[in-house]
Coordinates of N, CA and C in Angstrom, one line a residue:
X1 N 95.1 120.3 96.4 CA 96.3 119.5 96.6 C 96.7 119.6 98.1
X2 N 97.0 118.4 98.7 CA 97.4 118.4 100.1 C 98.8 118.9 100.3
X3 N 99.0 119.8 101.3 CA 100.4 120.3 101.6 C 101.3 119.3 102.2
X4 N 102.6 119.5 102.2 CA 103.5 118.6 102.9 C 104.3 117.8 101.9
X5 N 105.3 117.1 102.4 CA 106.2 116.3 101.5 C 105.6 115.0 101.3
X6 N 105.9 114.4 100.1 CA 105.2 113.2 99.6 C 106.2 112.1 99.4
X7 N 105.9 110.9 99.9 CA 106.6 109.6 99.6 C 105.7 108.8 98.7
X8 N 106.3 108.3 97.6 CA 105.6 107.4 96.7 C 106.3 106.0 96.8
X9 N 105.4 105.0 97.2 CA 105.9 103.6 97.3 C 105.2 102.8 96.2
X10 N 106.0 102.2 95.3 CA 105.5 101.3 94.2 C 105.9 99.9 94.6
X11 N 104.9 99.0 94.7 CA 105.1 97.7 95.1 C 104.9 97.6 96.6
X12 N 103.8 98.3 97.1 CA 103.4 98.3 98.5 C 102.9 96.9 98.9
X13 N 103.4 96.5 100.1 CA 102.9 95.2 100.6 C 103.6 94.9 102.0
X14 N 103.2 93.8 102.6 CA 103.8 93.5 103.9 C 105.3 93.2 103.7
X15 N 106.1 93.6 104.7 CA 107.5 93.4 104.6 C 108.2 94.7 104.4
X16 N 109.1 94.8 103.4 CA 110.0 96.0 103.3 C 109.1 97.2 102.9
X17 N 108.2 97.1 102.0 CA 107.4 98.2 101.5 C 106.6 98.8 102.7
X18 N 106.0 98.0 103.5 CA 105.3 98.5 104.7 C 106.2 99.2 105.7
X19 N 107.3 98.5 106.0 CA 108.2 99.1 107.0 C 108.8 100.4 106.6
X20 N 109.2 100.5 105.3 CA 109.8 101.7 104.8 C 108.7 102.8 104.8
X21 N 107.5 102.5 104.4 CA 106.4 103.5 104.3 C 106.1 104.1 105.7
X22 N 106.0 103.2 106.7 CA 105.7 103.6 108.1 C 106.9 104.4 108.7
X23 N 108.1 104.0 108.5 CA 109.2 104.7 109.1 C 109.4 106.1 108.4
X24 N 109.4 106.1 107.1 CA 109.6 107.4 106.4 C 108.5 108.4 106.8
X25 N 107.3 107.9 106.9 CA 106.1 108.7 107.3 C 106.3 109.3 108.7
X26 N 106.8 108.5 109.6 CA 107.0 108.9 110.9 C 108.1 109.9 111.1
X27 N 109.1 109.9 110.1 CA 110.2 110.8 110.2 C 110.1 112.1 109.4
X28 N 109.4 112.1 108.2 CA 109.4 113.2 107.4 C 108.2 113.5 106.5
X29 N 107.5 112.5 106.1 CA 106.5 112.6 105.1 C 105.0 112.6 105.6
X30 N 104.3 113.7 105.3 CA 102.9 113.8 105.7 C 102.0 113.2 104.7
X31 N 102.5 113.0 103.5 CA 101.7 112.4 102.4 C 102.4 111.1 101.9
X32 N 101.6 110.0 101.9 CA 102.1 108.7 101.5 C 101.2 108.2 100.4
X33 N 101.8 107.8 99.3 CA 101.1 107.2 98.2 C 101.6 105.7 98.0
X34 N 100.6 104.8 98.1 CA 100.9 103.4 98.0 C 100.3 102.8 96.7
X35 N 101.1 102.2 95.9 CA 100.6 101.6 94.6 C 100.9 100.1 94.6
X36 N 100.0 99.3 94.3 CA 100.1 97.8 94.2 C 99.0 97.3 93.3
X37 N 99.0 96.0 93.1 CA 98.1 95.4 92.1 C 96.7 95.0 92.8
X38 N 96.7 94.8 94.1 CA 95.5 94.3 94.7 C 94.9 95.3 95.7
X39 N 93.6 95.6 95.5 CA 93.0 96.6 96.3 C 92.9 96.2 97.8
X40 N 92.6 94.9 98.0 CA 92.4 94.5 99.4 C 93.7 94.6 100.2
X41 N 94.9 94.3 99.5 CA 96.1 94.4 100.2 C 96.5 95.9 100.4
X42 N 96.2 96.7 99.5 CA 96.4 98.2 99.7 C 95.6 98.7 100.9
X43 N 94.4 98.3 101.0 CA 93.6 98.8 102.2 C 94.3 98.4 103.5
X44 N 94.8 97.1 103.5 CA 95.5 96.7 104.7 C 96.8 97.5 105.0
X45 N 97.5 97.8 103.9 CA 98.7 98.6 104.1 C 98.4 100.0 104.6
X46 N 97.3 100.6 104.0 CA 96.9 101.9 104.5 C 96.6 101.9 106.0
X47 N 95.8 100.9 106.4 CA 95.5 100.8 107.8 C 96.7 100.7 108.7
X48 N 97.7 99.9 108.3 CA 98.9 99.7 109.1 C 99.7 101.0 109.2
X49 N 99.8 101.7 108.1 CA 100.6 103.0 108.1 C 99.9 104.0 109.0
X50 N 98.6 104.1 108.9 CA 97.8 105.1 109.7 C 97.9 104.7 111.2
X51 N 97.9 103.5 111.5 CA 97.9 103.0 112.9 C 99.3 103.2 113.4
X52 N 100.3 103.0 112.6 CA 101.7 103.0 113.1 C 102.3 104.4 113.3
X53 N 101.8 105.4 112.5 CA 102.3 106.7 112.6 C 101.5 107.6 113.5
X54 N 102.1 108.1 114.5 CA 101.4 108.9 115.5 C 101.1 110.3 115.0
X55 N 102.0 110.8 114.2 CA 101.7 112.2 113.7 C 100.7 112.1 112.5
X56 N 100.1 113.3 112.2 CA 99.1 113.4 111.1 C 99.7 113.0 109.8
X57 N 99.1 112.0 109.1 CA 99.6 111.6 107.8 C 98.4 111.3 106.9
X58 N 98.6 111.7 105.6 CA 97.6 111.4 104.6 C 98.1 110.2 103.8
X59 N 97.2 109.2 103.6 CA 97.6 108.0 102.8 C 96.6 107.8 101.8
X60 N 97.0 107.7 100.5 CA 96.1 107.4 99.4 C 96.7 106.1 98.7
X61 N 95.8 105.3 98.3 CA 96.2 104.0 97.6 C 95.6 104.0 96.2
X62 N 96.4 103.4 95.3 CA 96.0 103.3 93.9 C 96.3 101.9 93.4
X63 N 95.3 101.3 92.8 CA 95.5 99.9 92.2 C 96.1 100.1 90.8
X64 N 97.3 99.5 90.6 CA 97.8 99.5 89.2 C 98.8 98.4 89.1
X65 N 98.8 97.8 87.9 CA 99.8 96.8 87.5 C 100.9 97.6 86.8
X66 N 102.1 97.6 87.4 CA 103.2 98.4 86.8 C 103.6 97.9 85.4
X67 N 103.2 96.7 85.0 CA 103.6 96.2 83.7 C 102.6 96.8 82.6
X68 N 101.5 97.4 83.1 CA 100.6 98.1 82.2 C 100.8 99.6 82.2
X69 N 101.6 100.1 81.3 CA 102.0 101.5 81.4 C 100.9 102.5 81.5
X70 N 99.8 102.3 80.8 CA 98.7 103.2 80.9 C 98.1 103.3 82.3
X71 N 97.9 102.1 82.8 CA 97.3 102.0 84.2 C 98.3 102.6 85.2
X72 N 99.6 102.4 85.1 CA 100.5 103.0 86.0 C 100.5 104.5 85.9
X73 N 100.6 105.0 84.7 CA 100.6 106.5 84.5 C 99.3 107.1 85.0
X74 N 98.2 106.4 84.8 CA 96.9 107.0 85.3 C 96.9 107.1 86.9
X75 N 97.5 106.1 87.5 CA 97.6 106.1 89.0 C 98.5 107.2 89.4
X76 N 99.6 107.4 88.7 CA 100.6 108.4 89.1 C 100.0 109.8 88.8
X77 N 99.2 110.0 87.7 CA 98.5 111.2 87.5 C 97.6 111.6 88.6
X78 N 96.8 110.6 89.1 CA 95.8 110.8 90.2 C 96.6 111.2 91.5
X79 N 97.7 110.4 91.7 CA 98.4 110.7 93.0 C 99.0 112.1 92.9
X80 N 99.6 112.5 91.8 CA 100.2 113.8 91.7 C 99.2 114.9 91.8
X81 N 98.0 114.7 91.3 CA 96.9 115.7 91.4 C 96.5 115.9 92.9
X82 N 96.6 114.8 93.7 CA 96.1 115.0 95.1 C 97.2 115.5 96.0
X83 N 98.5 115.0 95.8 CA 99.6 115.3 96.7 C 100.7 116.1 96.1
X84 N 100.7 116.3 94.8 CA 101.8 116.9 94.1 C 102.9 115.8 93.9
X85 N 103.9 116.1 93.1 CA 104.9 115.1 92.8 C 105.8 114.8 94.1
X86 N 106.2 113.6 94.2 CA 106.9 113.1 95.4 C 108.3 113.7 95.5
X87 N 108.8 113.7 96.8 CA 110.2 114.0 97.0 C 111.1 112.7 97.0
X88 N 110.4 111.6 97.4 CA 111.1 110.3 97.4 C 110.2 109.3 96.7
X89 N 110.9 108.6 95.7 CA 110.2 107.5 95.1 C 110.9 106.2 95.6
X90 N 110.1 105.3 96.2 CA 110.7 104.0 96.6 C 110.1 102.9 95.8
X91 N 111.0 102.3 94.9 CA 110.5 101.3 94.0 C 110.8 99.9 94.5
X92 N 109.7 99.2 94.8 CA 109.8 97.9 95.5 C 109.1 96.8 94.8
X93 N 108.7 97.1 93.5 CA 107.9 96.1 92.8 C 108.8 95.0 92.3
X94 N 108.4 93.7 92.5 CA 109.1 92.5 92.1 C 108.3 91.3 92.4
X95 N 108.6 90.2 91.8 CA 108.0 88.9 92.3 C 109.1 87.9 92.3
X96 N 109.1 87.1 93.4 CA 110.1 86.1 93.6 C 109.5 84.7 93.4
X97 N 110.0 84.1 92.3 CA 109.5 82.8 91.9 C 110.6 81.9 91.4
X98 N 110.6 80.6 91.6 CA 111.6 79.7 91.1 C 111.5 79.8 89.5
X99 N 112.7 79.6 88.9 CA 112.7 79.6 87.4 C 113.8 78.7 87.0
X100 N 113.4 77.6 86.2 CA 114.4 76.6 85.8 C 115.0 77.1 84.5
X101 N 116.3 77.1 84.5 CA 117.1 77.6 83.4 C 116.8 76.8 82.1
X102 N 116.5 77.5 81.1 CA 116.2 77.0 79.7 C 114.8 76.4 79.5
X103 N 114.1 76.1 80.6 CA 112.7 75.6 80.5 C 111.7 76.7 80.9
X104 N 112.2 77.7 81.6 CA 111.3 78.8 82.0 C 110.8 79.5 80.8
X105 N 109.4 79.8 80.7 CA 108.9 80.4 79.5 C 109.4 81.8 79.3
X106 N 109.7 82.1 78.1 CA 110.3 83.4 77.7 C 109.3 84.5 78.1
X107 N 108.0 84.2 78.0 CA 107.0 85.2 78.3 C 107.1 85.7 79.8
X108 N 107.5 84.8 80.7 CA 107.7 85.1 82.1 C 109.0 86.0 82.2
X109 N 110.0 85.7 81.4 CA 111.2 86.5 81.5 C 110.8 88.0 81.1
X110 N 110.1 88.1 80.0 CA 109.7 89.4 79.5 C 108.8 90.1 80.5
X111 N 107.9 89.4 81.2 CA 107.0 90.0 82.2 C 107.8 90.5 83.4
X112 N 108.7 89.8 83.8 CA 109.5 90.2 85.0 C 110.5 91.4 84.6
X113 N 110.9 91.4 83.3 CA 111.7 92.5 82.8 C 110.8 93.8 82.9
X114 N 109.6 93.7 82.5 CA 108.7 94.8 82.6 C 108.5 95.3 84.0
X115 N 108.4 94.4 85.0 CA 108.2 94.8 86.4 C 109.5 95.5 86.9
X116 N 110.6 94.9 86.6 CA 111.9 95.4 87.3 C 112.6 96.5 86.5
X117 N 112.4 96.5 85.2 CA 113.2 97.5 84.4 C 112.3 98.5 83.6
X118 N 111.4 98.0 82.8 CA 110.6 98.9 81.9 C 109.7 99.8 82.8
X119 N 109.1 99.3 83.8 CA 108.2 100.1 84.6 C 109.1 101.1 85.4
X120 N 110.2 100.7 85.9 CA 111.1 101.6 86.6 C 111.6 102.7 85.7
X121 N 111.9 102.4 84.4 CA 112.3 103.4 83.4 C 111.2 104.4 83.2
X122 N 109.9 103.9 83.1 CA 108.8 104.8 83.0 C 108.7 105.8 84.2
X123 N 108.8 105.2 85.4 CA 108.8 106.0 86.6 C 109.9 107.0 86.6
X124 N 111.1 106.6 86.2 CA 112.2 107.5 86.2 C 112.1 108.6 85.2
X125 N 111.5 108.3 84.0 CA 111.3 109.3 83.0 C 110.3 110.4 83.6
X126 N 109.4 110.0 84.3 CA 108.4 110.9 84.9 C 108.9 111.8 86.0
X127 N 109.7 111.1 86.9 CA 110.0 111.9 88.1 C 111.5 112.4 88.2
X128 N 112.4 111.8 87.5 CA 113.8 112.3 87.7 C 113.9 113.8 87.3
X129 N 113.3 114.3 86.2 CA 113.4 115.7 86.0 C 112.8 116.6 87.1
X130 N 111.7 116.1 87.7 CA 111.1 116.8 88.8 C 112.1 116.8 90.0
X131 N 112.7 115.6 90.3 CA 113.6 115.5 91.5 C 114.8 116.4 91.2
X132 N 115.3 116.5 90.0 CA 116.4 117.4 89.7 C 116.0 118.8 89.9
X133 N 114.9 119.2 89.5 CA 114.4 120.6 89.7 C 114.2 120.9 91.1
X134 N 113.7 120.0 91.9 CA 113.5 120.1 93.3 C 114.8 120.4 94.0
X135 N 115.8 119.6 93.6 CA 117.2 119.7 94.3 C 117.7 121.1 94.1
X136 N 117.5 121.7 92.9 CA 118.0 123.0 92.6 C 117.2 124.1 93.2
X137 N 115.9 123.9 93.4 CA 115.0 125.0 93.9 C 114.9 125.0 95.4
X138 N 115.2 123.9 96.1 CA 115.0 123.9 97.6 C 116.2 123.2 98.2
X139 N 117.0 123.9 98.9 CA 118.2 123.4 99.5 C 117.9 122.4 100.6
X140 N 116.7 122.5 101.2 CA 116.3 121.7 102.3 C 115.7 120.3 101.8
X141 N 115.5 120.2 100.5 CA 114.9 119.0 100.0 C 115.8 117.9 100.0
X142 N 115.3 116.7 99.9 CA 116.1 115.4 99.8 C 115.5 114.5 98.7
X143 N 115.6 115.0 97.5 CA 115.0 114.2 96.4 C 115.7 112.9 96.2
X144 N 115.0 111.8 96.0 CA 115.6 110.5 95.9 C 114.8 109.5 95.2
X145 N 115.5 108.6 94.5 CA 114.9 107.4 93.9 C 115.6 106.2 94.5
X146 N 114.9 105.4 95.3 CA 115.5 104.3 96.0 C 114.8 103.0 95.5
X147 N 115.7 102.0 95.2 CA 115.2 100.8 94.6 C 115.7 99.6 95.4
X148 N 114.8 98.7 95.7 CA 115.2 97.5 96.5 C 115.8 96.5 95.5
X149 N 116.9 95.9 95.9 CA 117.6 94.9 95.1 C 118.1 93.8 96.0
X150 N 119.1 93.1 95.5 CA 119.6 91.9 96.2 C 121.0 91.6 95.7
X151 N 121.5 90.5 96.2 CA 122.9 90.1 95.8 C 122.9 89.4 94.4
X152 N 121.7 89.1 93.9 CA 121.6 88.3 92.6 C 122.3 88.9 91.4
X153 N 122.3 90.3 91.2 CA 123.0 90.8 90.1 C 124.5 90.4 90.0
X154 N 125.1 90.2 91.2 CA 126.5 89.9 91.2 C 126.7 88.4 91.5
X155 N 125.7 87.8 92.1 CA 125.8 86.3 92.5 C 124.5 85.6 92.1
X156 N 124.4 85.4 90.8 CA 123.1 84.8 90.3 C 122.9 83.4 90.8
X157 N 121.7 83.0 91.0 CA 121.3 81.6 91.4 C 120.6 81.0 90.3
X158 N 121.1 79.9 89.7 CA 120.5 79.3 88.5 C 119.0 78.9 88.8
X159 N 118.7 78.5 90.0 CA 117.3 78.2 90.2 C 116.4 79.4 90.3
X160 N 117.0 80.6 90.4 CA 116.3 81.9 90.3 C 116.9 82.7 89.2
X161 N 117.2 82.1 88.1 CA 117.9 82.8 87.0 C 117.1 83.9 86.5
X162 N 115.8 83.8 86.4 CA 115.0 84.9 85.9 C 115.1 86.2 86.7
X163 N 114.9 86.0 88.0 CA 115.0 87.1 88.9 C 116.5 87.7 88.9
X164 N 117.4 86.8 88.9 CA 118.8 87.2 88.8 C 119.1 88.0 87.6
X165 N 118.5 87.6 86.4 CA 118.7 88.3 85.2 C 118.1 89.7 85.2
X166 N 116.9 89.8 85.6 CA 116.2 91.1 85.6 C 116.7 92.1 86.6
X167 N 117.1 91.5 87.8 CA 117.7 92.4 88.8 C 119.1 92.9 88.4
X168 N 119.8 92.2 87.6 CA 121.1 92.7 87.0 C 120.8 93.8 86.1
X169 N 119.8 93.7 85.2 CA 119.4 94.7 84.3 C 119.0 96.0 85.1
X170 N 118.2 95.7 86.1 CA 117.7 96.8 86.9 C 118.8 97.6 87.6
X171 N 119.8 96.9 88.1 CA 120.9 97.5 88.8 C 121.7 98.4 87.8
X172 N 121.8 97.9 86.5 CA 122.5 98.6 85.5 C 121.8 100.0 85.2
X173 N 120.4 99.9 85.1 CA 119.7 101.1 84.9 C 119.8 102.1 86.1
X174 N 119.7 101.6 87.3 CA 119.8 102.5 88.5 C 121.2 103.1 88.6
X175 N 122.2 102.3 88.3 CA 123.6 102.8 88.3 C 123.8 103.9 87.3
X176 N 123.2 103.7 86.1 CA 123.3 104.8 85.1 C 122.7 106.0 85.5
X177 N 121.5 105.9 86.1 CA 120.8 107.1 86.7 C 121.6 107.8 87.8
X178 N 122.2 106.9 88.6 CA 123.1 107.5 89.7 C 124.3 108.3 89.1
X179 N 124.9 107.7 88.1 CA 126.1 108.3 87.5 C 125.8 109.7 86.8
X180 N 124.5 109.7 86.4 CA 124.1 110.9 85.6 C 123.5 112.0 86.6
X181 N 122.8 111.6 87.6 CA 122.0 112.6 88.3 C 122.4 112.9 89.8
X182 N 123.3 112.1 90.3 CA 123.8 112.4 91.6 C 124.5 113.7 91.7
X183 N 125.2 114.1 90.7 CA 125.9 115.4 90.7 C 124.9 116.6 90.6
X184 N 123.6 116.2 90.2 CA 122.6 117.2 90.1 C 121.7 117.3 91.4
X185 N 122.2 116.6 92.4 CA 121.5 116.7 93.7 C 120.4 115.6 94.0
X186 N 120.3 114.7 93.1 CA 119.3 113.6 93.3 C 120.0 112.3 93.8
X187 N 119.5 111.8 94.9 CA 120.1 110.6 95.5 C 119.4 109.4 94.9
X188 N 120.2 108.6 94.2 CA 119.7 107.5 93.5 C 120.5 106.3 93.8
X189 N 119.9 105.2 94.2 CA 120.7 104.0 94.6 C 119.8 102.8 94.9
X190 N 120.5 101.7 95.4 CA 119.8 100.5 95.6 C 120.0 100.0 97.1
X191 N 119.0 99.4 97.6 CA 119.1 98.7 98.9 C 119.2 97.2 98.6
X192 N 120.5 96.7 98.8 CA 120.7 95.3 98.5 C 120.5 94.4 99.7
X193 N 119.4 93.7 99.6 CA 119.1 92.7 100.7 C 119.7 91.4 100.3
X194 N 120.8 91.0 100.9 CA 121.6 89.8 100.4 C 121.1 88.5 101.1
X195 N 119.8 88.3 101.0 CA 119.3 87.0 101.6 C 117.8 87.1 101.8
X196 N 117.2 86.1 102.3 CA 115.8 86.0 102.5 C 115.3 87.0 103.6
X197 N 114.3 87.7 103.3 CA 113.7 88.6 104.3 C 112.7 87.8 105.2
X198 N 112.9 88.0 106.6 CA 112.1 87.3 107.5 C 112.0 88.2 108.8
X199 N 110.8 88.2 109.4 CA 110.7 89.0 110.6 C 111.5 88.4 111.7
X200 N 111.8 87.1 111.6 CA 112.6 86.4 112.6 C 114.1 86.5 112.4
X201 N 114.5 87.0 111.3 CA 115.9 87.2 111.0 C 116.5 88.4 111.8
X202 N 117.6 88.3 112.5 CA 118.1 89.4 113.2 C 118.7 90.5 112.3
X203 N 119.1 90.2 111.1 CA 119.7 91.1 110.2 C 118.8 91.6 109.1
X204 N 118.1 90.6 108.5 CA 117.3 90.9 107.3 C 115.8 90.8 107.6
X205 N 115.4 91.6 108.7 CA 114.0 91.7 109.0 C 113.5 93.0 108.4
X206 N 112.3 93.2 108.1 CA 111.8 94.4 107.5 C 112.1 95.7 108.3
X207 N 111.9 95.6 109.6 CA 112.2 96.8 110.4 C 113.6 97.3 110.3
X208 N 114.5 96.3 110.4 CA 116.0 96.7 110.3 C 116.3 97.2 108.9
X209 N 115.7 96.6 107.9 CA 116.0 97.0 106.5 C 115.5 98.4 106.3
X210 N 114.3 98.7 106.8 CA 113.8 100.1 106.7 C 114.7 101.1 107.5
X211 N 115.2 100.7 108.6 CA 116.1 101.6 109.4 C 117.4 101.9 108.7
X212 N 117.9 100.8 108.0 CA 119.1 101.0 107.3 C 118.9 101.9 106.0
X213 N 117.7 101.7 105.4 CA 117.3 102.5 104.3 C 117.2 104.0 104.7
X214 N 116.6 104.3 105.8 CA 116.5 105.6 106.3 C 117.9 106.2 106.6
X215 N 118.7 105.4 107.3 CA 120.1 105.9 107.6 C 120.9 106.2 106.3
X216 N 120.7 105.4 105.3 CA 121.4 105.6 104.0 C 120.9 106.9 103.4
X217 N 119.6 107.0 103.4 CA 118.9 108.2 102.8 C 119.3 109.5 103.5
X218 N 119.4 109.5 104.8 CA 119.7 110.6 105.6 C 121.2 111.1 105.4
X219 N 122.1 110.1 105.1 CA 123.5 110.5 104.9 C 123.9 110.7 103.5
X220 N 122.9 110.9 102.6 CA 123.1 111.0 101.2 C 124.0 112.1 100.8
X221 N 123.8 113.3 101.4 CA 124.6 114.4 101.0 C 126.0 114.4 101.6
X222 N 126.1 114.0 102.9 CA 127.4 114.0 103.5 C 128.3 112.8 103.0
X223 N 127.7 111.6 102.8 CA 128.4 110.5 102.3 C 127.6 109.8 101.2
X224 N 127.7 110.4 100.0 CA 126.9 109.8 98.9 C 127.4 108.4 98.6
X225 N 126.5 107.5 98.4 CA 126.9 106.1 98.2 C 125.8 105.5 97.3
X226 N 126.2 104.7 96.3 CA 125.2 104.1 95.4 C 124.4 103.0 96.1
X227 N 124.9 102.3 97.1 CA 124.2 101.2 97.6 C 124.5 101.0 99.1
X228 N 123.6 100.3 99.7 CA 123.8 99.8 101.1 C 123.5 98.3 101.0
X229 N 124.3 97.5 101.6 CA 124.2 96.0 101.6 C 123.7 95.6 103.0
X230 N 122.7 94.8 103.0 CA 122.1 94.3 104.3 C 122.1 92.8 104.3

């Protein structure tokens, strides 16, 4: 098992996932686990993290579809065996597609619910008890579950009703976890990106979002807050 603190990123890819992985690795984490559906994309993400981080960092990638619980748990088993369980879980899995109200297939609604809620619940079942124990055992630890979200739970867009729906359910789950485990020393919350992410946007570009995520994470103990809005 590799020594050092571990960051787990589910839904690794260009954009927010990549920027958070590289920034957190440069600041605190010597072990980085990247999970996504496509092997070729994961290899690219690994190369970018290794190239971007000047200090020594170990990066492992695992192909898994989070909607397939067995595949997801197998990937997590392998990651834990190599690096130990993570100090921070960053949940970034989602898909953004237009969805026409009342004509969008219910199968797609159920699939996106699995991505945003069911899989996150499985991940929470696995790691929240560990994060809680870590908080009690090590005062210097910063155990956290961080989930990317948006303004859709509060301001749904009918043309994106499916994503609005599942993100609202996801927020409810994360808020319940926050209300239960924040008092136990586990930082749990959402990064609300209230608009389209673009490298050209001065506010909602991946680099700034990652920086705001780190700032929020760093201030968790002094100023506990469920969410940050970007």
